[in-house]
XYZ file of C-alpha atoms in Angstrom:
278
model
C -40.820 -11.969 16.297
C -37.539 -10.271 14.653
C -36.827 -12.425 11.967
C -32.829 -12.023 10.422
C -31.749 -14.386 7.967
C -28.435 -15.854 9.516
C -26.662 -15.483 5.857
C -27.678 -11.183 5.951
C -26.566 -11.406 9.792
C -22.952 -12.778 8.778
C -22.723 -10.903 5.983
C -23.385 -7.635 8.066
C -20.280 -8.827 10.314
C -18.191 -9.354 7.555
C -18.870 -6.412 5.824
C -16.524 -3.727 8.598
C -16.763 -1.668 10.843
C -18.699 1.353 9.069
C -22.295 2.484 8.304
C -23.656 3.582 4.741
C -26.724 3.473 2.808
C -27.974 0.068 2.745
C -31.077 -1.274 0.793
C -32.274 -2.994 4.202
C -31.659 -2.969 7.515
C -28.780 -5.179 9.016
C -27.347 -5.371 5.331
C -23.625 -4.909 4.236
C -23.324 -1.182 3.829
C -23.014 0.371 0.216
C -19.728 -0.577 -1.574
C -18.597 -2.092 1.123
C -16.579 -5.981 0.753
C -18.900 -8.770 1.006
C -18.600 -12.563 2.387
C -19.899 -14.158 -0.559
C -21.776 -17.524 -1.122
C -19.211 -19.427 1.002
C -19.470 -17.665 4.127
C -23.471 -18.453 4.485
C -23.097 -22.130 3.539
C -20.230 -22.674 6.070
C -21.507 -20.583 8.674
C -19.116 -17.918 10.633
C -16.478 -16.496 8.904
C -13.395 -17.515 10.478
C -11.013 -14.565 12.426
C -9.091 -14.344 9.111
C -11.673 -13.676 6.816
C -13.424 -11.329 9.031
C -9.999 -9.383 8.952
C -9.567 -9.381 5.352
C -13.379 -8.749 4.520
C -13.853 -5.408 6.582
C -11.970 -2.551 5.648
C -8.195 -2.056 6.437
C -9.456 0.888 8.664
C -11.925 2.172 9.659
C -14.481 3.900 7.044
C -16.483 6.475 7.312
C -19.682 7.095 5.799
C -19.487 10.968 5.033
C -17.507 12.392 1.796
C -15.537 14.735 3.887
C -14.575 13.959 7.432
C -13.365 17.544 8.375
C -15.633 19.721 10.245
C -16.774 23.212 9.194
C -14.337 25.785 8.086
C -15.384 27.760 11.032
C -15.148 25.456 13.654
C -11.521 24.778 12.975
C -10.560 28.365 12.608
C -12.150 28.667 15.874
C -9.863 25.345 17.868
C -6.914 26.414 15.739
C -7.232 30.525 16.762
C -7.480 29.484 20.414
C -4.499 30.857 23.139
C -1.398 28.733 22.662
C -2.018 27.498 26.171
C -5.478 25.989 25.262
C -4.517 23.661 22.673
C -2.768 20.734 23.484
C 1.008 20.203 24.184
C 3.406 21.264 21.676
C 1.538 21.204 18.328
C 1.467 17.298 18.702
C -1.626 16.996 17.714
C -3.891 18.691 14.540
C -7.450 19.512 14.835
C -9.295 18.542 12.050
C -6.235 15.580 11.199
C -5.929 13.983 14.560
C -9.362 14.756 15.725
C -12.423 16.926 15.560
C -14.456 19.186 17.413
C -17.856 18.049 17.635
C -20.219 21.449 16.857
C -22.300 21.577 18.703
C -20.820 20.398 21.847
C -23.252 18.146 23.358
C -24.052 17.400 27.064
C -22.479 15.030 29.818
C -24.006 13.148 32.570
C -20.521 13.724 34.983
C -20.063 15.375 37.964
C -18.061 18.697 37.785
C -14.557 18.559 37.778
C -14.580 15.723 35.403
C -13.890 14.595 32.073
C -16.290 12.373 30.274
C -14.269 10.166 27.531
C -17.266 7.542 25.273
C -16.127 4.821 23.294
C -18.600 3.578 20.734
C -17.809 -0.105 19.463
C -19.470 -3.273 18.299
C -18.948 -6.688 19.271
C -18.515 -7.684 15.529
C -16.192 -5.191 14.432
C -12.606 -6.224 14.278
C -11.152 -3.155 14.780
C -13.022 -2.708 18.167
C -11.440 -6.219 19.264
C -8.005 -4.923 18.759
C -8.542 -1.890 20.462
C -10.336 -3.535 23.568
C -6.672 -4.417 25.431
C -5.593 -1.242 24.711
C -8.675 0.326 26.250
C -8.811 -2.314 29.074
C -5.352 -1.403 30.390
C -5.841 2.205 29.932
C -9.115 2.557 32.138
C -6.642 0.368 34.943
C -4.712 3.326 34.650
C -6.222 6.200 33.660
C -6.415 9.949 35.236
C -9.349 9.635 38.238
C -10.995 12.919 36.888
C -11.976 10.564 33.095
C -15.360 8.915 33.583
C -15.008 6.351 31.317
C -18.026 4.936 29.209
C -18.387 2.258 26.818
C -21.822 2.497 24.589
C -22.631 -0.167 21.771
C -23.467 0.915 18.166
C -27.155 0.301 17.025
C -27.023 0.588 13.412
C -29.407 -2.625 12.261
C -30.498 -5.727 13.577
C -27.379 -7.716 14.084
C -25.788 -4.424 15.974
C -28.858 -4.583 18.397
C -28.822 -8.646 19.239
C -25.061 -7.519 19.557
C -25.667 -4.653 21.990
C -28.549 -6.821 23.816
C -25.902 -9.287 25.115
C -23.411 -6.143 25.526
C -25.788 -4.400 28.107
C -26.975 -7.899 29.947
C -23.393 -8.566 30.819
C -23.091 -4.908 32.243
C -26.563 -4.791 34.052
C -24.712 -8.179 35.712
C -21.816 -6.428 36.808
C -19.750 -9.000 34.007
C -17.876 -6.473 32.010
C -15.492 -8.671 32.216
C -16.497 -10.591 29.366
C -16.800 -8.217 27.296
C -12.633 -9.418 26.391
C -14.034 -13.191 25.948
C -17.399 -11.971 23.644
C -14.894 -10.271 21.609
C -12.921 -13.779 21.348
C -16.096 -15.747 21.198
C -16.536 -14.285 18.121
C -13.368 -13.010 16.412
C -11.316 -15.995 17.459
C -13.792 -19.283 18.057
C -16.029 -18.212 14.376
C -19.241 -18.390 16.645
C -20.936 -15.000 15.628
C -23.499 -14.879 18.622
C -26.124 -14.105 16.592
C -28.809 -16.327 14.798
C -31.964 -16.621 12.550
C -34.024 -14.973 14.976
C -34.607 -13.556 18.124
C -35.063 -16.831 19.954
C -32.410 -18.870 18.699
C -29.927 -15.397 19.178
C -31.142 -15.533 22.826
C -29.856 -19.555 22.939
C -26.594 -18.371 21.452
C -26.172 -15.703 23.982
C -27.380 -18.022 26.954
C -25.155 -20.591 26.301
C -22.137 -17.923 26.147
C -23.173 -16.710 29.450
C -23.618 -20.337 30.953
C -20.661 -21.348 29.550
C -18.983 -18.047 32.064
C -20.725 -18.859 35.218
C -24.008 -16.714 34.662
C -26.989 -18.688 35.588
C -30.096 -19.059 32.783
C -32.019 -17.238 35.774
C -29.674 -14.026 36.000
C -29.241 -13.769 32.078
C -32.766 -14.458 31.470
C -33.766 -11.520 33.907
C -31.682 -8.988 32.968
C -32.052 -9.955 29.091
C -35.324 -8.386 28.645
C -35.251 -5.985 32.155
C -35.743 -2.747 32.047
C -31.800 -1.556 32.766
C -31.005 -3.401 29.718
C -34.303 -1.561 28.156
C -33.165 1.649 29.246
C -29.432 1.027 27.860
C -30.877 -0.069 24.535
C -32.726 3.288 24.467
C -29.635 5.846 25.799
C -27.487 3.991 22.525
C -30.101 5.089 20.184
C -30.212 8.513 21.288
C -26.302 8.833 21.848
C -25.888 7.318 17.979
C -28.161 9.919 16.965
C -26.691 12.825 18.480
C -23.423 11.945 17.583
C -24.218 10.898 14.013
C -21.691 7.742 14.745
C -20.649 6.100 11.127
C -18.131 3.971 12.100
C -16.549 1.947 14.766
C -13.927 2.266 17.365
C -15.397 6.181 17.717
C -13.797 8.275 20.731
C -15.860 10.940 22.202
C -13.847 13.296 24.927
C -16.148 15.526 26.710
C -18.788 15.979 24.271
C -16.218 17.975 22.170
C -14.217 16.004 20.452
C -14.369 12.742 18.035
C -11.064 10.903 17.162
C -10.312 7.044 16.150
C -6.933 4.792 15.252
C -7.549 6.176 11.879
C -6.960 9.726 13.079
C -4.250 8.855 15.192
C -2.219 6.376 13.384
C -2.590 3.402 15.684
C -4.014 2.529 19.170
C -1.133 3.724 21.349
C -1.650 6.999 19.607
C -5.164 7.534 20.341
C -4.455 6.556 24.095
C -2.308 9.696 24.039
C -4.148 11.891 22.728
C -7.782 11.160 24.724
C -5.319 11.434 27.499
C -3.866 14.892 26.129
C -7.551 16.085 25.321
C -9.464 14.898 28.453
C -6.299 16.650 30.599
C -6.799 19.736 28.347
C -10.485 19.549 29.487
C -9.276 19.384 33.035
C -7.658 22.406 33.033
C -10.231 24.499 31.280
């Protein structure tokens, strides 16, 4: 069985939002703030400490977060009427082309826009309303996708629950697993696989899914299969830190990049129309 020591499992939350070298998995990346003694004698840290204790913004685990020289020279040199509207946006400040572009799994004529995010990150909690009233009202060419990070072992008992609540049709709780653990202190993980599983049952129970249902779908082969597609999709993207924004296979922005959620709305809107029309 998966053993995690509840105290590295906390810490890991605490720590933010990013992913650097760590000396084991599921530990608080390099250099990054840490809980300390009184978080894994009291249990969860509460909203507020989780807020002070990951990073301000997001972080990102490379030394320079500009792409090559030569991909930007070839974004910035394209036809004024291929870049998007009226120089609002920079490449390489607001986002970045992703070189090589990688491959989508829509239907021609539409725009494929990824969010990567973790239950435990902060950040991705404050974005999720943003996110949840855009997709009510977004373009109907943007296939919209949200994927879980799978960095260590409290990301994946993270993404487990993330993928049972989609393989039952309950996206919808996403919203309340974010507040489950951001604003009620209770993390959703535990000291092992067994007692995570009771933590995540008793969530589900607690929002009308039956042990049955949850049980099934826990350990089925959708939720197998969605485990699987993460790992690949974090590897191909090289993901490093959380809220990430993937338009098309193309492009990679955040809030950092754009100065605030209500930014980055506009421009995967901008991008993913820019797409559109290509």
């Amino acid at each position: 069985m998966n053993k995690l020591p509840l105290a590295i499992a906390l810490l890991a939350l605490a720590a933010g939002c990013s992913q650097k070298p760590a000396s084991a998995p599921g530990a608080p990346p390099e250099g990054a703030p840490v809980a300390g003694a009184a978080a894994a004698k009291t249990g969860a840290p509460t909203s507020t400490e989780l807020k002070q204790q990951a990073a301000a913004t997001q972080e990102s685990a490379g030394d320079d977060d500009t792409p090559g020289d030569a991909s930007l020279e070839r974004v910035a040199a394209l036809p004024e009427k291929a870049q998007l509207p009226g120089g609002k946006w920079k490449v390489g400040v607001n986002y970045k082309p992703i070189v090589p572009a990688q491959p989508t799994s829509v239907e021609p004529g539409q725009v494929e826009v990824v969010e990567v995010m973790w239950l435990g990150c902060p950040h991705c909690a404050a974005l999720e309303p943003y996110i949840d009233d855009w997709r009510k009202k977004k373009a109907p060419y943007i296939k919209f996708v949200q994927e879980h990070i799978m960095w260590g072992p409290t990301h994946r008992a993270h993404a487990r629950l993330f993928y049972t609540l989609k393989a039952l049709n309950r996206e919808d709780l996403v919203a309340k697993a974010f507040d489950e653990i951001h604003k009620r202190g209770n993390v959703l993980v535990a000291a092992d696989d067994a007692q995570t599983l009771q933590a995540q049952l008793a969530f589900a129970r607690a929002n009308g899914i039956s042990e049955a249902d949850f049980k099934r779908e826990y350990s089925g082969f959708a939720v197998t299969t969605d485990l699987q597609r993460a790992e690949e999709l974090m590897r191909r993207y090289k993901i490093e830190s959380v809220p990430d924004i993937i338009i098309n296979g193309k492009y990679e922005t955040d809030m950092v990049m754009t100065g605030g959620p209500a930014q980055l709305i506009a421009l995967i809107n901008d991008l993913a129309a820019t797409e559109k029309s290509r």
